[in-house]
Amino acid sequence: MIRDDAQGPPALWRQTTSSVLSAVRRTAPQPQRIAELVRATGLTRPTVAQAVEDLMGEGLIVVEAPAGQGRIGRPAVRVRLDGLAAPVLGIDVGVHSVAASVADLTGERLSLRRLAVAGAGSEAMVAALDTVIAEALSEAGIARTALASVAAGCPGIVDAEVGRITLRTDEGQWSSFDLLRYLRRACFCPIRLENNANLVASAVFAARADAPHTLLAVQWGERLGAGIVIEGRLHRGATLAAGEIGFIRPEGSPPRLGMTEDGPLESAIGSGGIVRRARVAAAADPTSTLGALLGQSSTPADAAKVFEAAANGDAAAVAVVDDVARLFSAAVAPIVLALDPDALVIGGGVARAGGLLTEAIQRHLSGLTLHPPTVELSPLAQDAVIAGAILSALDDVWQRLLSRSEPG
């Protein structure tokens, strides 16, 4: 119970100010009257007024009042969070591109910068991160030393406690790149690392108004992974490898697994696998437009061309999309049967396929599961990892603010 006076022991008074700060947070960025804070906290007006003054002294909240009414406690006085009191940085570290975004304490996005990684090797990755972080901070007008927390999402199995990342890729830039060490040198605040699909799941869950009990969020591009939220909590698994669905072996594929190789499922139906299937289909059907659309080179973006051709009625492309949906559905059906999720949300580059893919997956899952979940596209599109990273960084900041403790 919170003691309702401003003269109690320091620990109790910190609890009081935390209660007021939490109430201000709930309506951010909208301001609140002192009377509204009194109702929200159950504290007396003098206690709330004193807590507001203390929080102003810490730079966490500001007071908005009409001219001539500056004394705290009058009905017209409003208080709100000072968003710039504790800005955060979210980072999306991909194999071929990186992104960074600065957000304020209310979660408002102040900047977003993306950049392709020019070349292989850790030097190329460091150069890209240096650039994108500097540009994001400059766009937001935030000094590096002002950051309160940084969260970064990357592929692979992430042990956030020790900063260990096990990646299933042979890309050279990951073989010698210590992401946690780099971030600790580049930023002067607490750092969080997380698997990118887990960040996506957290962001998608937070963005949903219907608050599903169980959510399966699939990040589908060159790589294929999933984040699982059960009863509002992210499920990481006993060895932190929950959601690594890219390692599922689809029917007909050889039984190979190894952390230095692509997973069998992502190799079969990741963006590269989709393009390979489309080339085979185009060669077998001279009337298809796929051959001309894809040309000779192959990039991850070419998967979008396959879905475009299917949407335009190209029979070969339609068959490819249906086959991809069939393989995906067969792979995740046991997961759906075990978890019985409310929704299966698809994000990443492959989500550009739109309803064509989700409808095919829904159809195939209906024949493989007892109660197929709703199959949806992520509303966050390519910003999902960044959105999740910002949420993670803000969660870190708020845990410290509301416990009234100093960062370790």
Short mmCIF file of C-alpha atoms in Angstrom, two decimals:
data_model
loop_
_atom_site.label_atom_id
_atom_site.label_comp_id
_atom_site.label_asym_id
_atom_site.label_seq_id
_atom_site.Cartn_x
_atom_site.Cartn_y
_atom_site.Cartn_z
CA MET A 1 0.00 0.00 0.00
CA ILE A 2 1.23 3.51 -0.81
CA ARG A 3 1.46 5.79 2.20
CA ASP A 4 -0.47 8.98 1.40
CA ASP A 5 1.93 11.64 2.65
CA ALA A 6 5.04 13.34 1.38
CA GLN A 7 7.05 12.85 4.56
CA GLY A 8 7.43 9.06 4.73
CA PRO A 9 10.66 7.11 4.34
CA PRO A 10 12.53 7.61 1.02
CA ALA A 11 11.49 4.19 -0.31
CA LEU A 12 7.80 4.94 0.27
CA TRP A 13 8.09 8.38 -1.28
CA ARG A 14 9.78 6.88 -4.35
CA GLN A 15 6.82 4.53 -4.60
CA THR A 16 4.49 7.52 -4.43
CA THR A 17 6.26 9.42 -7.20
CA SER A 18 6.35 6.23 -9.28
CA SER A 19 2.59 5.90 -8.88
CA VAL A 20 2.08 9.44 -10.17
CA LEU A 21 4.56 8.93 -13.01
CA SER A 22 2.80 5.72 -14.01
CA ALA A 23 -0.52 7.55 -14.11
CA VAL A 24 0.96 10.26 -16.33
CA ARG A 25 2.39 7.58 -18.59
CA ARG A 26 -0.96 5.87 -19.14
CA THR A 27 -2.39 8.79 -21.07
CA ALA A 28 0.83 9.96 -22.77
CA PRO A 29 1.29 12.02 -24.80
CA GLN A 30 -1.97 13.67 -23.65
CA PRO A 31 -1.62 15.87 -20.53
CA GLN A 32 -3.64 15.33 -17.35
CA ARG A 33 -5.05 17.66 -14.71
CA ILE A 34 -3.89 17.32 -11.15
CA ALA A 35 -7.44 16.30 -10.21
CA GLU A 36 -7.29 13.45 -12.75
CA LEU A 37 -4.03 12.22 -11.22
CA VAL A 38 -5.63 12.33 -7.78
CA ARG A 39 -8.44 10.10 -9.00
CA ALA A 40 -6.05 7.76 -10.85
CA THR A 41 -3.68 7.26 -7.90
CA GLY A 42 -6.00 7.57 -4.89
CA LEU A 43 -3.56 10.06 -3.36
CA THR A 44 -4.43 13.47 -1.94
CA ARG A 45 -4.00 16.64 -3.96
CA PRO A 46 -1.06 17.94 -1.85
CA THR A 47 0.74 14.61 -2.23
CA VAL A 48 0.22 14.54 -6.00
CA ALA A 49 1.31 18.17 -6.27
CA GLN A 50 4.52 17.44 -4.36
CA ALA A 51 5.19 14.35 -6.49
CA VAL A 52 4.68 16.41 -9.64
CA GLU A 53 7.19 18.98 -8.42
CA ASP A 54 9.71 16.22 -7.67
CA LEU A 55 9.22 14.65 -11.11
CA MET A 56 9.61 18.06 -12.72
CA GLY A 57 12.88 18.42 -10.85
CA GLU A 58 14.03 15.13 -12.36
CA GLY A 59 13.08 16.40 -15.81
CA LEU A 60 10.54 13.62 -16.41
CA ILE A 61 7.38 15.69 -16.66
CA VAL A 62 6.48 19.24 -17.62
CA VAL A 63 3.56 21.42 -16.60
CA GLU A 64 1.24 23.06 -19.07
CA ALA A 65 -0.92 25.88 -17.71
CA PRO A 66 -2.70 28.92 -19.16
CA ALA A 67 -1.05 32.31 -18.72
CA GLY A 68 -1.45 33.64 -15.21
CA GLN A 69 -2.09 30.20 -13.68
CA GLY A 70 1.29 28.76 -12.87
CA ARG A 71 0.71 27.49 -9.33
CA ILE A 72 0.46 23.72 -9.08
CA GLY A 73 -2.87 22.51 -7.74
CA ARG A 74 -5.25 24.79 -9.61
CA PRO A 75 -7.81 22.91 -11.75
CA ALA A 76 -6.45 24.26 -15.07
CA VAL A 77 -2.92 22.95 -14.51
CA ARG A 78 -1.99 20.00 -16.72
CA VAL A 79 1.07 17.79 -16.63
CA ARG A 80 2.56 15.52 -19.28
CA LEU A 81 5.62 13.43 -19.90
CA ASP A 82 8.68 15.17 -21.24
CA GLY A 83 9.31 12.80 -24.13
CA LEU A 84 12.88 13.98 -24.60
CA ALA A 85 13.76 13.17 -20.98
CA ALA A 86 14.72 9.62 -21.94
CA PRO A 87 14.94 8.99 -25.71
CA VAL A 88 15.68 5.47 -26.96
CA LEU A 89 17.23 3.90 -30.05
CA GLY A 90 15.88 0.83 -31.85
CA ILE A 91 18.07 -1.03 -34.34
CA ASP A 92 17.26 -3.69 -36.94
CA VAL A 93 20.41 -5.60 -37.88
CA GLY A 94 19.82 -7.73 -40.96
CA VAL A 95 22.19 -9.78 -43.04
CA HIS A 96 22.11 -7.33 -45.95
CA SER A 97 20.68 -4.13 -44.46
CA VAL A 98 20.41 -2.21 -41.20
CA ALA A 99 17.95 0.34 -39.84
CA ALA A 100 17.84 2.64 -36.83
CA SER A 101 15.09 4.72 -35.26
CA VAL A 102 14.98 7.15 -32.35
CA ALA A 103 11.82 7.44 -30.25
CA ASP A 104 10.96 9.59 -27.27
CA LEU A 105 9.71 8.43 -23.89
CA THR A 106 6.11 8.40 -25.10
CA GLY A 107 7.01 6.10 -27.99
CA GLU A 108 6.72 8.78 -30.67
CA ARG A 109 9.08 8.05 -33.57
CA LEU A 110 11.54 10.90 -34.10
CA SER A 111 13.57 9.40 -36.95
CA LEU A 112 14.01 6.32 -39.12
CA ARG A 113 16.99 5.57 -41.34
CA ARG A 114 17.75 2.49 -43.46
CA LEU A 115 20.92 1.48 -45.23
CA ALA A 116 22.16 -1.47 -47.26
CA VAL A 117 25.33 -3.16 -46.03
CA ALA A 118 27.89 -2.52 -48.75
CA GLY A 119 29.90 -5.72 -48.95
CA ALA A 120 30.76 -8.61 -46.68
CA GLY A 121 32.83 -8.80 -43.53
CA SER A 122 32.53 -7.20 -40.11
CA GLU A 123 34.05 -3.92 -41.36
CA ALA A 124 31.14 -3.45 -43.78
CA MET A 125 28.63 -4.13 -41.02
CA VAL A 126 30.33 -1.70 -38.62
CA ALA A 127 30.44 0.99 -41.32
CA ALA A 128 26.74 0.56 -42.07
CA LEU A 129 25.77 0.66 -38.40
CA ASP A 130 27.97 3.70 -37.73
CA THR A 131 26.28 5.56 -40.57
CA VAL A 132 22.68 4.60 -39.88
CA ILE A 133 22.94 5.31 -36.12
CA ALA A 134 24.56 8.69 -36.70
CA GLU A 135 21.93 9.63 -39.30
CA ALA A 136 19.05 8.56 -37.06
CA LEU A 137 20.40 10.58 -34.13
CA SER A 138 21.03 13.60 -36.34
CA GLU A 139 17.53 13.46 -37.84
CA ALA A 140 16.01 13.28 -34.35
CA GLY A 141 18.26 16.02 -32.99
CA ILE A 142 19.37 13.74 -30.15
CA ALA A 143 22.91 13.49 -28.79
CA ARG A 144 24.33 10.00 -28.43
CA THR A 145 24.98 10.66 -24.74
CA ALA A 146 21.29 11.51 -24.21
CA LEU A 147 20.08 8.00 -25.08
CA ALA A 148 18.48 6.17 -22.16
CA SER A 149 18.42 2.70 -23.73
CA VAL A 150 19.20 0.86 -26.97
CA ALA A 151 17.59 -2.34 -28.23
CA ALA A 152 18.72 -4.25 -31.32
CA GLY A 153 17.13 -7.15 -33.17
CA CYS A 154 19.08 -9.58 -35.32
CA PRO A 155 18.63 -13.02 -36.89
CA GLY A 156 19.49 -16.16 -34.98
CA ILE A 157 19.28 -17.41 -31.41
CA VAL A 158 20.03 -14.59 -28.99
CA ASP A 159 21.06 -15.03 -25.37
CA ALA A 160 20.45 -11.48 -24.17
CA GLU A 161 21.94 -12.18 -20.74
CA VAL A 162 25.45 -12.76 -22.06
CA GLY A 163 25.11 -11.21 -25.49
CA ARG A 164 25.76 -14.45 -27.35
CA ILE A 165 24.25 -14.73 -30.84
CA THR A 166 24.15 -18.03 -32.69
CA LEU A 167 23.49 -17.32 -36.34
CA ARG A 168 22.57 -19.82 -38.99
CA THR A 169 24.31 -18.07 -41.84
CA ASP A 170 27.65 -18.26 -43.54
CA GLU A 171 27.65 -14.56 -44.37
CA GLY A 172 31.14 -13.28 -43.65
CA GLN A 173 30.13 -10.18 -41.69
CA TRP A 174 28.72 -12.34 -38.89
CA SER A 175 31.65 -14.69 -38.42
CA SER A 176 33.73 -12.20 -36.42
CA PHE A 177 31.23 -9.47 -35.52
CA ASP A 178 30.46 -9.01 -31.82
CA LEU A 179 27.27 -6.95 -31.95
CA LEU A 180 26.95 -6.44 -28.20
CA ARG A 181 30.54 -5.25 -27.87
CA TYR A 182 30.06 -2.87 -30.78
CA LEU A 183 26.88 -1.37 -29.29
CA ARG A 184 28.48 -0.95 -25.88
CA ARG A 185 31.28 1.04 -27.48
CA ALA A 186 28.96 3.02 -29.76
CA CYS A 187 26.32 3.92 -27.16
CA PHE A 188 26.65 4.91 -23.53
CA CYS A 189 23.54 3.39 -21.99
CA PRO A 190 21.99 -0.02 -21.24
CA ILE A 191 21.84 -2.34 -24.28
CA ARG A 192 19.29 -5.05 -25.09
CA LEU A 193 19.69 -7.72 -27.78
CA GLU A 194 16.81 -9.83 -29.06
CA ASN A 195 15.96 -12.18 -31.88
CA ASN A 196 14.27 -10.18 -34.65
CA ALA A 197 11.22 -12.47 -34.89
CA ASN A 198 10.67 -12.13 -31.14
CA LEU A 199 10.69 -8.36 -31.50
CA VAL A 200 8.21 -8.64 -34.35
CA ALA A 201 5.89 -10.78 -32.22
CA SER A 202 6.04 -8.29 -29.35
CA ALA A 203 5.30 -5.37 -31.68
CA VAL A 204 2.44 -7.13 -33.45
CA PHE A 205 0.90 -8.17 -30.14
CA ALA A 206 1.13 -4.62 -28.78
CA ALA A 207 -0.47 -3.21 -31.94
CA ARG A 208 -3.53 -5.47 -31.75
CA ALA A 209 -6.62 -4.04 -30.11
CA ASP A 210 -8.22 -7.46 -29.54
CA ALA A 211 -5.33 -8.72 -27.36
CA PRO A 212 -5.15 -12.37 -28.51
CA HIS A 213 -4.30 -15.03 -25.93
CA THR A 214 -1.78 -16.70 -28.23
CA LEU A 215 -0.10 -15.21 -31.27
CA LEU A 216 2.23 -16.75 -33.84
CA ALA A 217 4.07 -13.98 -35.73
CA VAL A 218 6.11 -15.17 -38.72
CA GLN A 219 8.95 -13.07 -40.12
CA TRP A 220 9.24 -14.30 -43.69
CA GLY A 221 11.86 -13.04 -46.11
CA GLU A 222 15.22 -14.50 -47.04
CA ARG A 223 15.10 -16.08 -43.59
CA LEU A 224 12.12 -17.64 -41.90
CA GLY A 225 11.47 -17.41 -38.19
CA ALA A 226 8.60 -16.93 -35.79
CA GLY A 227 7.90 -15.22 -32.50
CA ILE A 228 5.41 -16.76 -30.08
CA VAL A 229 3.35 -14.81 -27.56
CA ILE A 230 1.35 -16.81 -25.01
CA GLU A 231 -1.00 -15.01 -22.62
CA GLY A 232 0.77 -11.75 -23.35
CA ARG A 233 4.26 -13.09 -22.66
CA LEU A 234 6.96 -13.79 -25.21
CA HIS A 235 7.87 -17.48 -25.26
CA ARG A 236 11.61 -18.05 -25.84
CA GLY A 237 11.89 -21.74 -25.02
CA ALA A 238 14.24 -23.70 -22.77
CA THR A 239 17.27 -23.01 -24.97
CA LEU A 240 16.04 -19.67 -26.38
CA ALA A 241 15.39 -21.34 -29.75
CA ALA A 242 11.59 -21.22 -29.77
CA GLY A 243 10.24 -20.08 -33.12
CA GLU A 244 13.09 -21.30 -35.31
CA ILE A 245 10.64 -22.69 -37.84
CA GLY A 246 13.13 -22.24 -40.68
CA PHE A 247 14.69 -25.52 -39.52
CA ILE A 248 11.53 -27.53 -40.07
CA ARG A 249 12.15 -30.09 -42.79
CA PRO A 250 9.43 -29.93 -45.43
CA GLU A 251 8.27 -33.04 -47.20
CA GLY A 252 10.77 -34.44 -49.65
CA SER A 253 13.77 -32.47 -48.39
CA PRO A 254 16.95 -34.25 -47.23
CA PRO A 255 17.41 -34.58 -43.45
CA ARG A 256 20.14 -31.96 -42.98
CA LEU A 257 20.49 -29.57 -40.07
CA GLY A 258 23.38 -27.36 -39.07
CA MET A 259 23.84 -23.93 -37.59
CA THR A 260 26.11 -22.95 -40.48
CA GLU A 261 23.47 -23.73 -43.09
CA ASP A 262 20.13 -22.27 -44.02
CA GLY A 263 17.24 -24.14 -42.47
CA PRO A 264 15.52 -26.57 -44.86
CA LEU A 265 12.16 -24.75 -44.81
CA GLU A 266 13.59 -21.29 -45.39
CA SER A 267 15.77 -22.69 -48.14
CA ALA A 268 12.66 -24.17 -49.76
CA ILE A 269 10.25 -21.23 -49.42
CA GLY A 270 12.26 -18.21 -48.32
CA SER A 271 12.40 -15.43 -50.91
CA GLY A 272 15.29 -17.17 -52.66
CA GLY A 273 13.43 -20.48 -52.71
CA ILE A 274 10.33 -18.81 -54.12
CA VAL A 275 12.36 -17.33 -56.99
CA ARG A 276 13.99 -20.69 -57.71
CA ARG A 277 10.58 -22.35 -57.86
CA ALA A 278 9.34 -19.61 -60.17
CA ARG A 279 12.23 -20.12 -62.59
CA VAL A 280 11.49 -23.83 -62.79
CA ALA A 281 7.79 -23.09 -63.37
CA ALA A 282 8.62 -20.53 -66.07
CA ALA A 283 10.87 -22.99 -67.90
CA ALA A 284 8.06 -25.53 -67.93
CA ASP A 285 5.43 -23.07 -69.18
CA PRO A 286 6.43 -20.98 -72.23
CA THR A 287 3.23 -18.92 -71.91
CA SER A 288 4.18 -17.67 -68.45
CA THR A 289 5.42 -14.11 -67.96
CA LEU A 290 7.68 -15.20 -65.09
CA GLY A 291 10.75 -15.70 -67.25
CA ALA A 292 10.64 -12.15 -68.57
CA LEU A 293 9.84 -10.68 -65.16
CA LEU A 294 12.68 -12.41 -63.36
CA GLY A 295 15.35 -12.01 -66.03
CA GLN A 296 18.77 -13.52 -65.45
CA SER A 297 19.77 -12.08 -62.08
CA SER A 298 18.17 -13.05 -58.80
CA THR A 299 17.53 -10.79 -55.80
CA PRO A 300 15.28 -11.15 -52.76
CA ALA A 301 12.97 -8.51 -54.27
CA ASP A 302 12.26 -10.85 -57.18
CA ALA A 303 9.87 -12.82 -54.97
CA ALA A 304 7.53 -9.82 -55.13
CA LYS A 305 7.50 -10.17 -58.93
CA VAL A 306 6.28 -13.74 -58.59
CA PHE A 307 3.34 -12.61 -56.45
CA GLU A 308 2.66 -9.75 -58.86
CA ALA A 309 2.45 -12.19 -61.76
CA ALA A 310 0.12 -14.43 -59.75
CA ALA A 311 -2.14 -11.48 -58.94
CA ASN A 312 -2.32 -10.78 -62.68
CA GLY A 313 -3.50 -14.31 -63.34
CA ASP A 314 -0.30 -15.97 -64.58
CA ALA A 315 -1.08 -19.67 -64.18
CA ALA A 316 2.51 -20.72 -63.45
CA ALA A 317 2.88 -18.01 -60.81
CA VAL A 318 -0.44 -18.96 -59.20
CA ALA A 319 0.77 -22.55 -58.96
CA VAL A 320 4.04 -21.43 -57.34
CA VAL A 321 2.21 -19.36 -54.72
CA ASP A 322 -0.14 -22.22 -53.94
CA ASP A 323 2.77 -24.65 -53.61
CA VAL A 324 4.60 -22.28 -51.27
CA ALA A 325 1.44 -21.87 -49.18
CA ARG A 326 1.00 -25.65 -49.09
CA LEU A 327 4.56 -26.28 -47.87
CA PHE A 328 4.33 -23.52 -45.28
CA SER A 329 0.98 -24.76 -43.99
CA ALA A 330 2.19 -28.34 -43.73
CA ALA A 331 5.23 -27.16 -41.77
CA VAL A 332 3.37 -24.97 -39.26
CA ALA A 333 0.24 -27.12 -38.87
CA PRO A 334 1.74 -29.14 -35.95
CA ILE A 335 2.65 -25.86 -34.24
CA VAL A 336 -0.89 -24.58 -34.74
CA LEU A 337 -2.30 -27.83 -33.36
CA ALA A 338 -0.05 -27.61 -30.29
CA LEU A 339 -0.51 -23.90 -29.53
CA ASP A 340 -4.02 -23.23 -30.88
CA PRO A 341 -3.16 -19.56 -31.58
CA ASP A 342 -5.78 -16.86 -32.08
CA ALA A 343 -3.92 -15.48 -35.08
CA LEU A 344 -1.04 -16.26 -37.40
CA VAL A 345 0.46 -12.96 -38.57
CA ILE A 346 2.89 -12.83 -41.50
CA GLY A 347 5.45 -10.05 -41.86
CA GLY A 348 8.72 -9.51 -43.68
CA GLY A 349 9.35 -9.16 -47.39
CA VAL A 350 7.07 -12.04 -48.39
CA ALA A 351 4.14 -10.21 -46.78
CA ARG A 352 4.09 -8.06 -49.93
CA ALA A 353 2.22 -10.96 -51.51
CA GLY A 354 -0.90 -9.63 -49.84
CA GLY A 355 -4.15 -11.53 -49.60
CA LEU A 356 -3.15 -13.93 -52.36
CA LEU A 357 -0.75 -15.74 -50.02
CA THR A 358 -2.78 -15.48 -46.80
CA GLU A 359 -5.90 -16.85 -48.49
CA ALA A 360 -3.95 -19.82 -49.84
CA ILE A 361 -2.41 -20.50 -46.41
CA GLN A 362 -5.82 -20.21 -44.74
CA ARG A 363 -7.24 -22.72 -47.22
CA HIS A 364 -4.46 -25.26 -46.69
CA LEU A 365 -4.45 -24.88 -42.89
CA SER A 366 -8.19 -25.55 -42.82
CA GLY A 367 -7.54 -29.08 -44.01
CA LEU A 368 -4.63 -29.68 -41.61
CA THR A 369 -5.81 -28.27 -38.27
CA LEU A 370 -8.84 -28.55 -36.01
CA HIS A 371 -9.32 -24.83 -35.51
CA PRO A 372 -7.23 -22.86 -38.00
CA PRO A 373 -6.25 -19.40 -36.75
CA THR A 374 -6.95 -16.26 -38.69
CA VAL A 375 -4.08 -15.72 -41.13
CA GLU A 376 -3.23 -12.05 -41.43
CA LEU A 377 -0.58 -9.71 -42.82
CA SER A 378 1.37 -7.66 -40.30
CA PRO A 379 0.21 -4.03 -40.28
CA LEU A 380 3.78 -3.02 -39.39
CA ALA A 381 5.29 -4.23 -42.69
CA GLN A 382 9.07 -3.73 -42.83
CA ASP A 383 9.01 -1.58 -39.67
CA ALA A 384 8.08 -4.51 -37.42
CA VAL A 385 11.58 -5.23 -36.08
CA ILE A 386 12.23 -1.53 -35.46
CA ALA A 387 8.85 -1.18 -33.71
CA GLY A 388 9.67 -4.16 -31.50
CA ALA A 389 13.15 -2.82 -30.73
CA ILE A 390 11.72 0.54 -29.64
CA LEU A 391 9.18 -1.25 -27.42
CA SER A 392 11.99 -3.29 -25.86
CA ALA A 393 14.14 -0.22 -25.21
CA LEU A 394 11.21 1.68 -23.72
CA ASP A 395 10.35 -1.30 -21.54
CA ASP A 396 13.89 -1.19 -20.16
CA VAL A 397 13.63 2.53 -19.43
CA TRP A 398 10.23 2.27 -17.77
CA GLN A 399 11.31 -0.66 -15.61
CA ARG A 400 14.08 1.54 -14.23
CA LEU A 401 11.96 4.67 -13.89
CA LEU A 402 9.07 3.00 -12.11
CA SER A 403 11.35 1.07 -9.78
CA ARG A 404 13.13 4.37 -9.14
CA SER A 405 16.47 2.63 -9.50
CA GLU A 406 19.58 3.65 -11.30
CA PRO A 407 20.66 1.78 -14.47
CA GLY A 408 23.26 -0.88 -13.91
#
